[in-house]
Coordinates of N, CA and C in Angstrom, one line a residue:
M1 N 16.0 2.0 -60.9 CA 15.8 1.3 -59.9 C 14.3 1.5 -60.2
M2 N 13.3 3.0 -60.4 CA 12.0 3.5 -60.3 C 11.5 1.6 -61.4
F3 N 12.4 1.4 -62.2 CA 11.7 0.8 -63.5 C 11.6 -0.5 -62.4
R4 N 12.4 -0.9 -61.6 CA 12.4 -2.0 -61.1 C 11.1 -2.5 -60.4
H5 N 10.9 -1.4 -59.3 CA 9.5 -1.3 -58.3 C 8.1 -1.3 -59.4
T6 N 8.6 -0.6 -60.7 CA 7.7 0.0 -61.5 C 7.3 -2.0 -61.7
V7 N 7.9 -2.7 -62.3 CA 8.1 -3.8 -62.9 C 7.0 -5.0 -61.3
L8 N 7.8 -5.2 -60.5 CA 7.2 -5.6 -59.1 C 5.8 -5.4 -58.9
A9 N 5.3 -3.8 -59.3 CA 4.2 -3.5 -58.9 C 3.2 -4.0 -59.5
A10 N 3.5 -3.8 -60.8 CA 2.7 -4.8 -62.0 C 2.5 -6.1 -62.2
L11 N 3.7 -7.2 -61.7 CA 4.1 -8.6 -61.3 C 2.4 -8.8 -60.0
C12 N 2.5 -7.9 -59.1 CA 1.9 -8.1 -58.3 C 0.1 -7.8 -58.4
V13 N -0.1 -6.6 -59.9 CA -1.2 -6.7 -59.8 C -2.0 -7.2 -60.7
A14 N -0.6 -7.8 -61.5 CA -1.2 -9.2 -62.3 C -1.2 -10.1 -61.5
A15 N -1.0 -10.4 -60.7 CA -1.0 -12.2 -59.3 C -2.1 -12.4 -59.2
S16 N -3.1 -13.0 -58.4 CA -3.7 -13.2 -58.0 C -3.9 -13.2 -57.2
S17 N -5.9 -12.7 -56.7 CA -5.5 -12.5 -54.9 C -5.4 -13.5 -54.1
A18 N -5.4 -15.2 -54.6 CA -4.9 -15.7 -53.7 C -3.5 -15.5 -53.1
S19 N -3.6 -15.9 -51.7 CA -1.7 -16.0 -51.6 C -1.3 -17.4 -51.2
A20 N -1.8 -17.9 -51.5 CA -1.9 -19.7 -51.4 C -2.7 -20.4 -52.1
G21 N -2.1 -21.2 -52.5 CA -3.4 -22.4 -52.9 C -2.7 -23.3 -54.6
E22 N -3.7 -23.7 -55.3 CA -3.5 -24.5 -56.8 C -2.5 -23.2 -57.5
L23 N -2.2 -23.6 -58.4 CA -2.2 -21.9 -59.5 C -2.3 -23.0 -61.2
T24 N -2.2 -22.1 -61.9 CA -2.4 -22.9 -63.2 C -1.3 -22.5 -64.1
A25 N -0.8 -22.9 -65.2 CA 0.4 -22.2 -66.3 C 0.1 -21.0 -66.8
R26 N 0.9 -20.1 -66.4 CA 0.9 -18.1 -66.9 C -0.1 -17.3 -65.4
Q27 N -0.8 -18.0 -64.2 CA -1.4 -17.3 -63.8 C -0.6 -17.1 -62.2
G28 N -0.3 -15.3 -62.6 CA 0.0 -15.8 -60.7 C -0.2 -15.5 -59.5
G29 N 0.9 -15.8 -58.5 CA -0.5 -15.8 -57.6 C 1.0 -14.8 -56.0
S30 N -0.1 -13.8 -55.1 CA 0.5 -13.2 -54.2 C 1.3 -14.1 -53.4
V31 N 2.5 -13.9 -52.5 CA 3.6 -14.3 -51.3 C 3.5 -13.7 -50.2
D32 N 3.3 -14.3 -49.3 CA 3.8 -13.6 -48.4 C 4.5 -14.1 -47.3
L33 N 5.9 -13.8 -47.0 CA 6.2 -14.3 -45.6 C 7.5 -13.0 -45.3
G34 N 6.9 -13.4 -43.7 CA 6.7 -11.8 -42.9 C 6.8 -11.1 -43.9
N35 N 8.4 -9.8 -44.3 CA 8.0 -8.7 -44.2 C 8.2 -9.1 -45.8
F36 N 8.4 -10.1 -46.8 CA 8.3 -10.2 -47.9 C 7.9 -10.6 -49.4
H37 N 7.5 -9.5 -49.9 CA 6.0 -9.7 -50.6 C 6.4 -10.2 -52.0
G38 N 5.9 -11.0 -52.8 CA 6.1 -11.0 -53.8 C 4.7 -11.4 -54.6
V39 N 5.6 -12.2 -56.6 CA 4.7 -13.1 -57.4 C 5.2 -14.4 -56.8
V40 N 4.1 -15.3 -57.7 CA 4.4 -16.6 -58.1 C 4.1 -17.2 -58.8
Y41 N 4.6 -17.6 -60.6 CA 3.8 -18.2 -61.2 C 5.1 -19.0 -62.5
Y42 N 4.4 -20.2 -62.5 CA 4.7 -21.0 -64.0 C 4.7 -20.9 -65.4
T43 N 5.4 -22.0 -65.9 CA 5.3 -21.9 -67.8 C 5.7 -23.5 -67.3
E44 N 5.2 -24.1 -68.4 CA 5.2 -25.5 -68.8 C 6.6 -25.6 -69.9
A45 N 6.8 -26.2 -69.3 CA 8.6 -26.2 -70.1 C 8.7 -28.1 -70.4
D46 N 9.6 -28.7 -71.3 CA 9.3 -30.1 -72.0 C 10.1 -30.5 -70.4
D47 N 11.4 -30.2 -69.7 CA 11.1 -30.9 -69.1 C 11.1 -30.3 -67.3
G48 N 10.1 -30.1 -67.5 CA 8.5 -30.0 -66.2 C 8.2 -28.2 -66.1
Y49 N 7.9 -27.8 -64.9 CA 7.3 -26.9 -64.6 C 8.1 -25.3 -64.6
R50 N 8.9 -24.2 -64.9 CA 9.3 -23.6 -64.7 C 8.9 -22.3 -63.8
V51 N 9.3 -22.6 -62.4 CA 8.6 -21.8 -61.7 C 10.2 -20.1 -61.1
V52 N 8.6 -19.7 -61.2 CA 9.7 -18.1 -61.3 C 9.1 -17.7 -59.6
T53 N 10.0 -17.6 -58.6 CA 9.1 -16.9 -57.2 C 10.1 -15.1 -57.7
T54 N 9.0 -13.8 -57.0 CA 9.7 -12.7 -57.0 C 9.4 -11.8 -55.7
M55 N 10.3 -12.1 -55.2 CA 9.8 -10.9 -53.8 C 11.3 -9.5 -53.3
A56 N 10.7 -8.7 -52.7 CA 11.4 -7.9 -51.8 C 10.8 -7.2 -50.4
A57 N 11.4 -6.9 -49.9 CA 11.5 -6.7 -48.2 C 10.8 -5.1 -48.4
G58 N 9.8 -4.5 -49.4 CA 9.4 -3.1 -49.4 C 9.8 -2.4 -50.7
E59 N 9.4 -1.5 -51.0 CA 10.3 -0.4 -52.4 C 11.8 -0.5 -51.5
E60 N 12.3 0.0 -51.0 CA 13.6 0.9 -51.6 C 15.3 -0.5 -51.0
S61 N 14.3 -1.8 -51.3 CA 15.1 -2.9 -50.9 C 14.6 -3.3 -52.7
L62 N 15.8 -4.7 -53.3 CA 16.0 -5.2 -54.2 C 15.3 -5.9 -53.9
P63 N 14.1 -6.7 -55.8 CA 14.1 -7.7 -55.2 C 14.9 -9.3 -55.5
V64 N 14.6 -10.3 -55.5 CA 15.3 -11.1 -55.5 C 14.0 -12.5 -55.7
R65 N 15.5 -12.9 -57.8 CA 13.9 -13.9 -57.9 C 14.9 -15.1 -57.8
F66 N 13.4 -16.3 -57.2 CA 14.2 -17.6 -57.6 C 13.2 -19.0 -58.5
V67 N 14.2 -19.2 -59.2 CA 13.6 -20.4 -60.2 C 14.1 -21.8 -59.4
A68 N 13.2 -22.5 -60.5 CA 13.5 -23.7 -59.8 C 12.6 -24.1 -61.8
T69 N 13.0 -25.8 -61.8 CA 12.4 -26.4 -63.1 C 12.0 -27.6 -62.1
L70 N 10.8 -27.8 -61.8 CA 10.3 -29.0 -60.8 C 10.2 -30.0 -62.2
T71 N 10.2 -31.6 -61.9 CA 8.9 -32.2 -61.7 C 7.7 -32.8 -61.6
E72 N 7.3 -33.8 -61.9 CA 6.2 -34.2 -61.2 C 7.1 -35.2 -59.3
G73 N 6.0 -34.3 -58.5 CA 6.7 -35.3 -57.4 C 8.1 -34.1 -56.5
Q74 N 8.6 -33.0 -57.2 CA 9.4 -32.5 -56.6 C 8.7 -30.9 -55.5
A75 N 9.5 -31.2 -55.1 CA 9.0 -29.3 -54.4 C 9.9 -28.9 -53.7
F76 N 10.2 -27.6 -53.6 CA 10.9 -26.9 -53.3 C 10.2 -25.0 -51.8
V77 N 11.6 -25.1 -51.0 CA 10.6 -24.5 -49.7 C 11.7 -22.8 -49.9
I78 N 11.2 -21.5 -49.6 CA 11.5 -20.9 -49.1 C 11.6 -20.0 -48.1
S79 N 12.3 -20.2 -47.0 CA 12.1 -19.5 -45.8 C 12.6 -17.7 -45.4
V80 N 12.3 -17.6 -43.9 CA 12.6 -16.6 -43.9 C 12.4 -16.2 -42.0
P81 N 14.0 -16.2 -41.8 CA 14.6 -16.5 -40.4 C 13.6 -15.6 -39.8
G82 N 12.9 -15.8 -38.6 CA 12.3 -15.2 -37.5 C 13.3 -14.2 -36.5
E83 N 12.6 -13.7 -35.9 CA 14.5 -13.2 -34.6 C 13.5 -14.3 -33.6
L84 N 14.5 -14.3 -32.9 CA 15.0 -15.4 -31.8 C 14.4 -14.7 -30.8
P85 N 13.5 -15.7 -30.0 CA 13.4 -17.0 -30.2 C 12.5 -17.0 -31.1
G86 N 11.6 -16.5 -31.6 CA 10.6 -16.8 -32.4 C 9.8 -17.7 -34.0
A87 N 9.8 -18.2 -34.9 CA 9.4 -19.2 -35.5 C 9.8 -18.3 -36.4
G88 N 10.7 -18.8 -37.7 CA 10.3 -18.3 -39.1 C 8.7 -18.7 -39.5
Q89 N 9.1 -17.9 -40.9 CA 7.9 -18.3 -42.1 C 8.7 -18.9 -43.1
A90 N 7.4 -20.4 -43.7 CA 8.5 -20.9 -45.2 C 7.7 -21.5 -45.7
L91 N 7.5 -21.4 -47.3 CA 6.1 -21.2 -49.2 C 6.8 -22.5 -48.9
E92 N 6.4 -23.3 -49.4 CA 6.2 -24.7 -50.4 C 6.0 -24.2 -51.0
I93 N 6.7 -24.4 -52.6 CA 5.2 -24.7 -54.0 C 6.5 -25.9 -55.0
S94 N 5.4 -26.6 -54.2 CA 5.4 -29.1 -55.0 C 4.6 -28.3 -56.6
R95 N 5.1 -29.7 -57.1 CA 4.0 -30.3 -58.0 C 3.7 -31.6 -57.9
A96 N 2.8 -31.9 -58.1 CA 1.7 -33.4 -57.4 C 0.5 -33.3 -58.2
Q97 N 0.4 -34.6 -59.1 CA -0.6 -34.6 -59.7 C -0.5 -33.7 -61.0
G98 N 0.0 -33.4 -61.5 CA -0.1 -32.8 -62.2 C -0.3 -30.9 -62.1
K99 N -0.8 -30.7 -61.1 CA -1.0 -29.2 -60.3 C 0.4 -28.6 -59.7
L100 N 0.2 -26.8 -59.9 CA 1.3 -26.5 -58.7 C 0.8 -25.5 -57.1
V101 N 1.1 -26.2 -56.4 CA 0.6 -26.3 -55.3 C 1.6 -24.9 -54.4
V102 N 1.3 -24.0 -53.9 CA 1.7 -23.3 -52.9 C 1.3 -23.0 -51.6
A103 N 1.6 -23.2 -50.7 CA 1.6 -23.2 -49.3 C 2.7 -23.1 -48.4
K104 N 1.8 -21.6 -47.5 CA 2.9 -21.9 -46.2 C 3.1 -22.7 -45.4
V105 N 3.7 -23.0 -44.8 CA 4.7 -24.2 -43.8 C 5.3 -24.6 -42.8
E106 N 5.6 -25.4 -42.1 CA 6.6 -24.7 -40.7 C 7.4 -24.4 -41.4
S107 N 8.5 -23.0 -40.0 CA 9.8 -23.2 -40.5 C 10.9 -24.1 -40.5
T108 N 12.4 -24.5 -41.1 CA 13.2 -25.2 -40.4 C 13.9 -25.0 -40.0
Q109 N 14.0 -23.6 -39.3 CA 15.3 -22.6 -38.7 C 16.4 -23.8 -38.4

């Protein structure tokens, strides 16, 4: 269990300090959605950008990894529900004009 936390901590340290914005290949960026914190990075593959997002809700929880391959014009959303009646939080990761963009968006609870 300690190894998992060490790996997640190392990824967070390796990530850039930007919490959103444009990323370049193999450059990590930190992300925050409520109690969930983590990193996102991508590598270029023959079939698109392979995007890896790893998040956890504190040191005691297991990290969750989301992996997607995006071609030009594609996007995906990771969301966390909020407490009623509050809105949740969402993160959109999109590929447009050869760039990968990470941005907080309105939650679609």
